[in-house]
mmCIF file of C-alpha atoms in Angstrom:
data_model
loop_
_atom_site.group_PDB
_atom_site.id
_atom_site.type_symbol
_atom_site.label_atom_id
_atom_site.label_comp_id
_atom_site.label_asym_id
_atom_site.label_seq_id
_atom_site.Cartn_x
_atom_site.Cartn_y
_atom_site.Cartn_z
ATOM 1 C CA UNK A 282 98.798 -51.853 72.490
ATOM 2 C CA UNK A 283 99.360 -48.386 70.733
ATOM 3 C CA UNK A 284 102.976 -48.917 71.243
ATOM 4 C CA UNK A 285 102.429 -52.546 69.271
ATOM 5 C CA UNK A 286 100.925 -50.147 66.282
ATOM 6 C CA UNK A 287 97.775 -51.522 67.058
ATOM 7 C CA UNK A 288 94.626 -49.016 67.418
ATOM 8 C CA UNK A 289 92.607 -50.197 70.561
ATOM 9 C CA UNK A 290 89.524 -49.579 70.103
ATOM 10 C CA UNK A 291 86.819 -49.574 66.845
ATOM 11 C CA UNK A 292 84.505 -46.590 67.799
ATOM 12 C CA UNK A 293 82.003 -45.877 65.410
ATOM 13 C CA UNK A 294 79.114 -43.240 66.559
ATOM 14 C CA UNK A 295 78.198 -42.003 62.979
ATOM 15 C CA UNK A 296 74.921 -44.408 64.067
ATOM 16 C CA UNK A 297 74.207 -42.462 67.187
ATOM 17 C CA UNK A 298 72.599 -45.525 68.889
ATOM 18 C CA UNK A 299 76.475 -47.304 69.679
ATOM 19 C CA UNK A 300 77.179 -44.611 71.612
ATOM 20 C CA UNK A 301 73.822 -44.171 73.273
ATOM 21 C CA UNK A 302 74.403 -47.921 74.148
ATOM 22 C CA UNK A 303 77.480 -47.516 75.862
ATOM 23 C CA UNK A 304 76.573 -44.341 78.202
ATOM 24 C CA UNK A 305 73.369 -45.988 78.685
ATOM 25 C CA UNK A 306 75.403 -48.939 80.359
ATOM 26 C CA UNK A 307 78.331 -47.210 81.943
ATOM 27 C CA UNK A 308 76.411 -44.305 83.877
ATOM 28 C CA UNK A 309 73.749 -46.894 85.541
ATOM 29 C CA UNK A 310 76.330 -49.708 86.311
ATOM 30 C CA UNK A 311 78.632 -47.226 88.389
ATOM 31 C CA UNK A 312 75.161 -45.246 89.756
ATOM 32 C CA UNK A 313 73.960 -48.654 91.108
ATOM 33 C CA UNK A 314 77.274 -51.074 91.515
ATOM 34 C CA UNK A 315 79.788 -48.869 92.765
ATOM 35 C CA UNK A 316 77.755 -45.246 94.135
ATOM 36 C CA UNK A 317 74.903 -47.371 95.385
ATOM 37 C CA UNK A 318 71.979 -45.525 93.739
ATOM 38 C CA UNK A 319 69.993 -48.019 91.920
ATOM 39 C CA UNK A 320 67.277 -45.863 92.581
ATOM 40 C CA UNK A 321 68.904 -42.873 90.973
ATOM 41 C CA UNK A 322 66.980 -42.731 87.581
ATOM 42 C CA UNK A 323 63.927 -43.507 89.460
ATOM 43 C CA UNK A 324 64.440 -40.099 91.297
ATOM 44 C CA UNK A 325 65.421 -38.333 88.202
ATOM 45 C CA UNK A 326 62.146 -39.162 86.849
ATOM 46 C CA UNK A 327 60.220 -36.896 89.900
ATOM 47 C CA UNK A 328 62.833 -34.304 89.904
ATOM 48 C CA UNK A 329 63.944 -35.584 93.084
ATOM 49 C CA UNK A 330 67.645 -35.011 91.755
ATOM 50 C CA UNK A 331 69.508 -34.145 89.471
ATOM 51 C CA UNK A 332 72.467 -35.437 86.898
ATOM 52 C CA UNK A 333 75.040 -33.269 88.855
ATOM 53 C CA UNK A 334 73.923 -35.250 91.928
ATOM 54 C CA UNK A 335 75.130 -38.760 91.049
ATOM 55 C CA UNK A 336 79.100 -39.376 90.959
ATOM 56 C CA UNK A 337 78.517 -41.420 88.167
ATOM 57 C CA UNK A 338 77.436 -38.954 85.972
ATOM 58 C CA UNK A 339 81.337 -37.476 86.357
ATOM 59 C CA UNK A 340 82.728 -40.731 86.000
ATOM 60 C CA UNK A 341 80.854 -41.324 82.903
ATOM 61 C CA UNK A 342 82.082 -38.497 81.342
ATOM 62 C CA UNK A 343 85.725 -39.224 82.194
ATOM 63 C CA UNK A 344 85.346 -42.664 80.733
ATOM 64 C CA UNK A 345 84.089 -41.356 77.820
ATOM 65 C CA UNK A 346 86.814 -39.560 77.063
ATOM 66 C CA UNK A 347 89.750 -42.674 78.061
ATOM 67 C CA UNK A 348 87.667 -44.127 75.587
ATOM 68 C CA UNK A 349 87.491 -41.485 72.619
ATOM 69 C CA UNK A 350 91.281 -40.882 72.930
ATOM 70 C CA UNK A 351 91.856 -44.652 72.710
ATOM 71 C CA UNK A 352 89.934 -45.141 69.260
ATOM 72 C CA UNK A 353 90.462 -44.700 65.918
ATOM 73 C CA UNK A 354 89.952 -41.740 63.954
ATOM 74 C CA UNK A 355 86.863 -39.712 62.735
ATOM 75 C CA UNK A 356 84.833 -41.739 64.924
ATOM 76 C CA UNK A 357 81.827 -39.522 63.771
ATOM 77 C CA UNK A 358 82.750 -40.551 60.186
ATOM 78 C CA UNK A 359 82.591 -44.473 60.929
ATOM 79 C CA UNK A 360 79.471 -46.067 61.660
ATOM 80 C CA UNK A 361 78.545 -49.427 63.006
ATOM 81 C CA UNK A 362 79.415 -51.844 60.151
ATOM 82 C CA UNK A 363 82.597 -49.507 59.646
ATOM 83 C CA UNK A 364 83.803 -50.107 63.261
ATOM 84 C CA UNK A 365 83.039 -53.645 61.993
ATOM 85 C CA UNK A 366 85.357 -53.850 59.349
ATOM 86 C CA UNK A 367 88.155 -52.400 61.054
ATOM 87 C CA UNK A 368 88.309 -55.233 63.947
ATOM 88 C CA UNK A 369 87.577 -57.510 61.709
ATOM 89 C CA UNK A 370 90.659 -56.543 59.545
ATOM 90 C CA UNK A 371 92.492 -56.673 62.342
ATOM 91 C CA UNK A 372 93.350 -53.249 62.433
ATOM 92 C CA UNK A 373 91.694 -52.954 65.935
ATOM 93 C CA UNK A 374 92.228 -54.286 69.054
ATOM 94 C CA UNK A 375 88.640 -54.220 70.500
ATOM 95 C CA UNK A 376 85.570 -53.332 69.826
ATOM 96 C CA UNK A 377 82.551 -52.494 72.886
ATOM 97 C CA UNK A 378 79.566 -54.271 71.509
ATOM 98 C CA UNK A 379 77.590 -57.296 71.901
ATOM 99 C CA UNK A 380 77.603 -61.097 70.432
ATOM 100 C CA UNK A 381 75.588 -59.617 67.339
ATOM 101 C CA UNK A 382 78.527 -59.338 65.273
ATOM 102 C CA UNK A 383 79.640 -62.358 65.228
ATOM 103 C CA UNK A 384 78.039 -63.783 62.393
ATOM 104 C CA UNK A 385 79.620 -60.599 60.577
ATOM 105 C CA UNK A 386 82.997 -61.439 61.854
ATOM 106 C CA UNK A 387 83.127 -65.004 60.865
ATOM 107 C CA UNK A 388 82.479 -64.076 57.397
ATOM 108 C CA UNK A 389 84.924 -61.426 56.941
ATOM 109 C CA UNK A 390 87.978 -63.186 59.416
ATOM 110 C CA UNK A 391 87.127 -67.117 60.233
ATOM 111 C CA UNK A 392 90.873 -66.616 61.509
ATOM 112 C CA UNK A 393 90.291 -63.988 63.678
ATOM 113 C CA UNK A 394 86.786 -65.389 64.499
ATOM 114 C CA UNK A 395 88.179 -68.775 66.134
ATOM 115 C CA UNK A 396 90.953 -66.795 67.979
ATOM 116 C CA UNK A 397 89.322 -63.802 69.416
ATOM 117 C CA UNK A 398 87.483 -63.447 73.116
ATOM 118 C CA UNK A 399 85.387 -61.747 75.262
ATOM 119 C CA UNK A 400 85.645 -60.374 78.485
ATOM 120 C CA UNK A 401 83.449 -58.284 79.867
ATOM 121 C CA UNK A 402 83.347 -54.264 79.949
ATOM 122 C CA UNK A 403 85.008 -53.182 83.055
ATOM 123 C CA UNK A 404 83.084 -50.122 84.004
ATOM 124 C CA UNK A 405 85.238 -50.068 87.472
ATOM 125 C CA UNK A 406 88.793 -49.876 88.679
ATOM 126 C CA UNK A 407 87.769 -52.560 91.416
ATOM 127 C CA UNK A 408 87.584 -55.496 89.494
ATOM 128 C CA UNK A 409 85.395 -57.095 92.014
ATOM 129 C CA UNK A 410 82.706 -54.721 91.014
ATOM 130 C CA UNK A 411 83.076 -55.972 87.784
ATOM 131 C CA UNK A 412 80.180 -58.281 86.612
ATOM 132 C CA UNK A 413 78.904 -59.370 83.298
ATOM 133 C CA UNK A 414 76.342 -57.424 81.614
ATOM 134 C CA UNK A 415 73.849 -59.203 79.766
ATOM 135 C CA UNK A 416 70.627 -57.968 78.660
ATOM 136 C CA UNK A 417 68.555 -60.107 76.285
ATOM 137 C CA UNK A 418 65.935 -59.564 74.096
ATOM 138 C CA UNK A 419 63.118 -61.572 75.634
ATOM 139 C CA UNK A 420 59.590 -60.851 73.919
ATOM 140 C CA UNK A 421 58.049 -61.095 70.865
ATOM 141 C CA UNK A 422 54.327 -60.478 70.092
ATOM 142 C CA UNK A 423 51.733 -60.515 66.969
ATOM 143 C CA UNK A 424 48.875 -56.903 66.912
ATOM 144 C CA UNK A 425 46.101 -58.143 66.720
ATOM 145 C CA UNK A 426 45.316 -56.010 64.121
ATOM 146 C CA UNK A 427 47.705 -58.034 61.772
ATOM 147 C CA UNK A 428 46.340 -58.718 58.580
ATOM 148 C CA UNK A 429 48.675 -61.739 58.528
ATOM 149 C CA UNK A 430 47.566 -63.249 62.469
ATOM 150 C CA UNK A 431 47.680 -66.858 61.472
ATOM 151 C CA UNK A 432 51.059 -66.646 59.230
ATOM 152 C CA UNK A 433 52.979 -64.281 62.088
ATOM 153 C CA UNK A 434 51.658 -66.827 64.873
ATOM 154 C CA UNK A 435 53.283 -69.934 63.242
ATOM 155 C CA UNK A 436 56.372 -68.199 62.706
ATOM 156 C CA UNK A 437 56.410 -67.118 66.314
ATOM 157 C CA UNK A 438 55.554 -71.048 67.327
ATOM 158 C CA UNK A 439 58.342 -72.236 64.531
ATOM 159 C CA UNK A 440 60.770 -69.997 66.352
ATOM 160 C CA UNK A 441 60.149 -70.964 69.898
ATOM 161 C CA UNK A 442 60.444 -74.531 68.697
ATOM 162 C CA UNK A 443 64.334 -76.688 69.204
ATOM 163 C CA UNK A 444 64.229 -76.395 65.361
ATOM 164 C CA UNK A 445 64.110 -72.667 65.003
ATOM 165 C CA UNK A 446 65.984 -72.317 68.149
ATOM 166 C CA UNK A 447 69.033 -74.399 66.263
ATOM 167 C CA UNK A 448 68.451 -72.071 63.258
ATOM 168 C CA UNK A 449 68.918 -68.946 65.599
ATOM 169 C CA UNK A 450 71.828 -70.166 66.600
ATOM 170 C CA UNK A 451 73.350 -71.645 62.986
ATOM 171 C CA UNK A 452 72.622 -67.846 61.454
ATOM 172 C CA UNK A 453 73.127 -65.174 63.872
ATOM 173 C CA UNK A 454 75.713 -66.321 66.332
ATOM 174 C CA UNK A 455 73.591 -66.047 69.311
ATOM 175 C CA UNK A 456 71.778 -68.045 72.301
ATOM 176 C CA UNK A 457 68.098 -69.190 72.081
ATOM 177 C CA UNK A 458 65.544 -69.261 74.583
ATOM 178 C CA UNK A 459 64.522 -72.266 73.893
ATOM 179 C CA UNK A 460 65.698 -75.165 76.009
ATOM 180 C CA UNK A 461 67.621 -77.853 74.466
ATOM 181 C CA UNK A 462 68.715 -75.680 71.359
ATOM 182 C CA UNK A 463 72.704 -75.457 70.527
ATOM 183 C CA UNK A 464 74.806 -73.514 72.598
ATOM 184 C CA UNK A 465 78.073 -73.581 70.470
ATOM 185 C CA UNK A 466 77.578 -70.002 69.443
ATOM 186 C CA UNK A 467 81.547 -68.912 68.628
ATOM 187 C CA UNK A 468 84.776 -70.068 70.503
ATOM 188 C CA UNK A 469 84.575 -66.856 71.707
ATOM 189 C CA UNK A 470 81.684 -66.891 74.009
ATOM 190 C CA UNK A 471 83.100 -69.566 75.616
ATOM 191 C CA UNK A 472 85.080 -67.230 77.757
ATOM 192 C CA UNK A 473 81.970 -65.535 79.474
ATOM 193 C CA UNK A 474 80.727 -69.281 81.023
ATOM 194 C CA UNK A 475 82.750 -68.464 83.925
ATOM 195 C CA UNK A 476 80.287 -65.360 84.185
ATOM 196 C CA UNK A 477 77.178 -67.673 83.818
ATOM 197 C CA UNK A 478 78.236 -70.253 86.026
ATOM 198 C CA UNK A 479 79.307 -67.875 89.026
ATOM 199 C CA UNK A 480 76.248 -65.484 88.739
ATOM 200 C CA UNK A 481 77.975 -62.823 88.116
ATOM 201 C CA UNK A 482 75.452 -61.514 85.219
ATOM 202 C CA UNK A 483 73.760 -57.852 85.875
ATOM 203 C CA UNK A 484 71.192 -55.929 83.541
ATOM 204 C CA UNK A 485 71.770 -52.155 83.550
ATOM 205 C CA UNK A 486 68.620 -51.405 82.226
ATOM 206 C CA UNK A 487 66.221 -52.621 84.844
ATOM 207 C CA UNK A 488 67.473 -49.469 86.679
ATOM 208 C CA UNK A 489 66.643 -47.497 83.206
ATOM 209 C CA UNK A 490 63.084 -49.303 83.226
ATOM 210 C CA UNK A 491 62.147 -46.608 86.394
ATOM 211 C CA UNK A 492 62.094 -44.045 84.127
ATOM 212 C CA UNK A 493 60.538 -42.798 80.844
ATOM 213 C CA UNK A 494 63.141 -39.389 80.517
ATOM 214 C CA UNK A 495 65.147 -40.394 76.990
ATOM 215 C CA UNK A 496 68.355 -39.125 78.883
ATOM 216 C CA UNK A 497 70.368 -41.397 76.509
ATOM 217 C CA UNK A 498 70.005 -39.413 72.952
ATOM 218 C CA UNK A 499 70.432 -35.626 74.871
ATOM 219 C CA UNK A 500 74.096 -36.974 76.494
ATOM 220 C CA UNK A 501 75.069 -39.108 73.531
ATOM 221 C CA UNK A 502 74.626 -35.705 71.795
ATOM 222 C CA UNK A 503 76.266 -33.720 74.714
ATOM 223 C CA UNK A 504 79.439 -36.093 74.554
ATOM 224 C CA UNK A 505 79.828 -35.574 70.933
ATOM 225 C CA UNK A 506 80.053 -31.897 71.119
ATOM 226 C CA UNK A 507 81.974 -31.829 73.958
ATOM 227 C CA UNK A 508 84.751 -33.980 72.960
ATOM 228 C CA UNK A 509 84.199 -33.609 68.903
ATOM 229 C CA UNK A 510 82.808 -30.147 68.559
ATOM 230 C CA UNK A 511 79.704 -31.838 66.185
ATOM 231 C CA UNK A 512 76.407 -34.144 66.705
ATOM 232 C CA UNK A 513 75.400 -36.701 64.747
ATOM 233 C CA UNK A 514 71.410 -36.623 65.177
ATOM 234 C CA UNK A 515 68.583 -39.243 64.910
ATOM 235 C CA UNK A 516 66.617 -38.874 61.973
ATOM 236 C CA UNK A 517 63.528 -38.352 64.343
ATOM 237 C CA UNK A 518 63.587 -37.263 67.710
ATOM 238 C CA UNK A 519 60.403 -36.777 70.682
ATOM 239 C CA UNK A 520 61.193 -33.920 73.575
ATOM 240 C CA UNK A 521 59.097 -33.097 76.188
ATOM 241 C CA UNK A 522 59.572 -30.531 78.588
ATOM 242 C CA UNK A 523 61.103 -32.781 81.561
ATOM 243 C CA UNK A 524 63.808 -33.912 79.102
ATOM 244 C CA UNK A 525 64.837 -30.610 78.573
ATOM 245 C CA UNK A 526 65.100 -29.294 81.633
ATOM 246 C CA UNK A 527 67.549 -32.348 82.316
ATOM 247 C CA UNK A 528 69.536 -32.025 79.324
ATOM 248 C CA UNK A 529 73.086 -32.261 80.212
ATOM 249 C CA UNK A 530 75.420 -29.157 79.920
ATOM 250 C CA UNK A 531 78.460 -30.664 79.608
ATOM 251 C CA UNK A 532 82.026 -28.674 80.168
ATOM 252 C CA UNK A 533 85.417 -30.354 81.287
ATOM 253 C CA UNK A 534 85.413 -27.777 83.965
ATOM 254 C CA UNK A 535 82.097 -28.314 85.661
ATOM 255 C CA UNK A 536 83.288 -31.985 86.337
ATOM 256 C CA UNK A 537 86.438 -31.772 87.362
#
C-alpha cells in the first residue's frame, strides 16, 4: 500500500478514547483467544498477577507500534473527525473503528461509501483465531429523578418501536434492536454477514466487565509516551491506589 502512495492507516489519538478503544480490544482478545486467560483481568483485579504476567500485554505493545509506524503523521495532532476526513478523502487506506462513521462517510464520499468494506481487526497471525468483534450498546434507562419521566419514557417506547428502529437505521448507519427494523445499513456491512451467520462474533469486554481497575487510560497514556515522547490527557481523570500500583512502565527493552 505505501509503495501505491497510499497512507494505510487514519490514526487519530488527539481524543484519547480511539486509542483507549483499540488497546482495550487488542490486549483482552489475545489474553483470552490466543494465551487462554480469559480470566486474566479478573486476577488483575485481586493482585493475583500482574501486566508483565500475560503474553499479551507484550504483544500488545508490539502491535501498537506495527500500527503507529503504519499511520499517518502527527497522530497526536489529529483527532477523531480528523482521522475521519482523511479516509474519507481517500487519502487513507483504513481506518480501525466501528460502523459509527458511516453516516459521516456517506456525506463526505457517497463514492467511496458504496465501494468500501469491512473486515474485521485481525488481532492474530492465525487467522483462525480471528473472529469478529462486536460489542453493542444494549441499554437505555430513564432516573427516576427526571423531571421530564413521562416525556423521556415515550421517547424510550418511540425508539424501541419498528418506526424508530427504521429511523435508527435511516440516520446513523447502524443496526436496531428492534426486530423487524431495516437492516440495509451501508454496502459495506454486508461483508461482516459471513461473521453473523457462522458465529464467529466475540465481545472483548465481557472479560473487561471482571474488573473495575481503569487500566485503559494509564496504557493509552503509557503508549503515547513511549512511542511519541507526549500524552494527550482526559480532561478529568479518577486514580485510586490499585490503579497505580498497576500502571504500566513501558520500555522497548523490558518487552523484548
Amino acid at each position: 500500500m505505501k509503495d501505491a502512495g497510499k497512507t494505510p492507516f487514519a490514526l487519530g489519538w488527539k481524543d484519547p478514547w480511539t486509542l483507549s478503544m483499540w488497546l482495550t480490544r487488542d490486549m483482552p482478545s489475545n489474553s483470552a483467544l490466543v494465551f487462554g486467560q480469559p480470566d486474566f483481568f479478573e486476577k488483575l483485579e485481586t493482585g493475583a498477577v500482574k501486566f508483565s504476567d500475560n503474553p499479551a500485554t507484550k504483544v500488545m505493545i508490539e502491535h501498537a507500534q506495527q500500527l503507529f509506524d503504519l499511520g499517518n503523521k502527527d497522530q497526536l495532532g489529529v483527532d477523531y473527525n480528523g482521522a475521519v476526513d482523511l479516509f474519507a478523502k481517500g487519502d487513507v487506506g483504513m481506518m480501525y473503528m466501528g460502523t459509527w462513521p458511516l453516516a459521516d462517510i456517506q456525506k463526505k464520499n457517497p463514492e467511496l461509501y458504496n465501494n468500501m468494506g469491512y473486515f474485521p481487526y485481525p488481532f492474530s497471525n492465525d487467522e483462525s483465531l480471528n473472529k469478529l468483534e462486536f460489542n453493542p450498546d444494549a441499554s437505555l434507562a430513564v432516573s427516576s429523578k427526571s423531571a421530564h419521566k413521562e416525556a423521556a419514557e415515550k421517547f424510550l417506547a418511540f425508539f424501541a418501536s419498528k418506526e424508530g428502529g427504521d429511523l435508527v437505521v435511516q440516520n446513523i448507519n447502524t443496526l436496531s434492536y428492534v426486530k423487524g427494523t431495516d437492516t440495509n445499513i451501508a454496502p459495506a456491512v454486508n461483508d461482516l454477514k459471513p461473521y453473523f451467520d457462522g458465529g464467529e462474533l466475540y465481545n472483548s469486554q465481557m472479560y473487561l466487565a471482571k474488573t473495575t481497575i481503569d487500566w485503559g487510560t494509564p496504557f493509552t497514556q503509557a503508549l503515547q509516551k513511549l512511542f511519541f515522547k507526549k500524552v494527550r490527557r482526559r480532561s478529568s481523570r479518577q486514580r485510586d491506589g490499585r490503579l497505580d500500583r498497576q500502571e504500566p512502565q513501558l520500555s522497548c527493552d523490558k518487552w523484548r
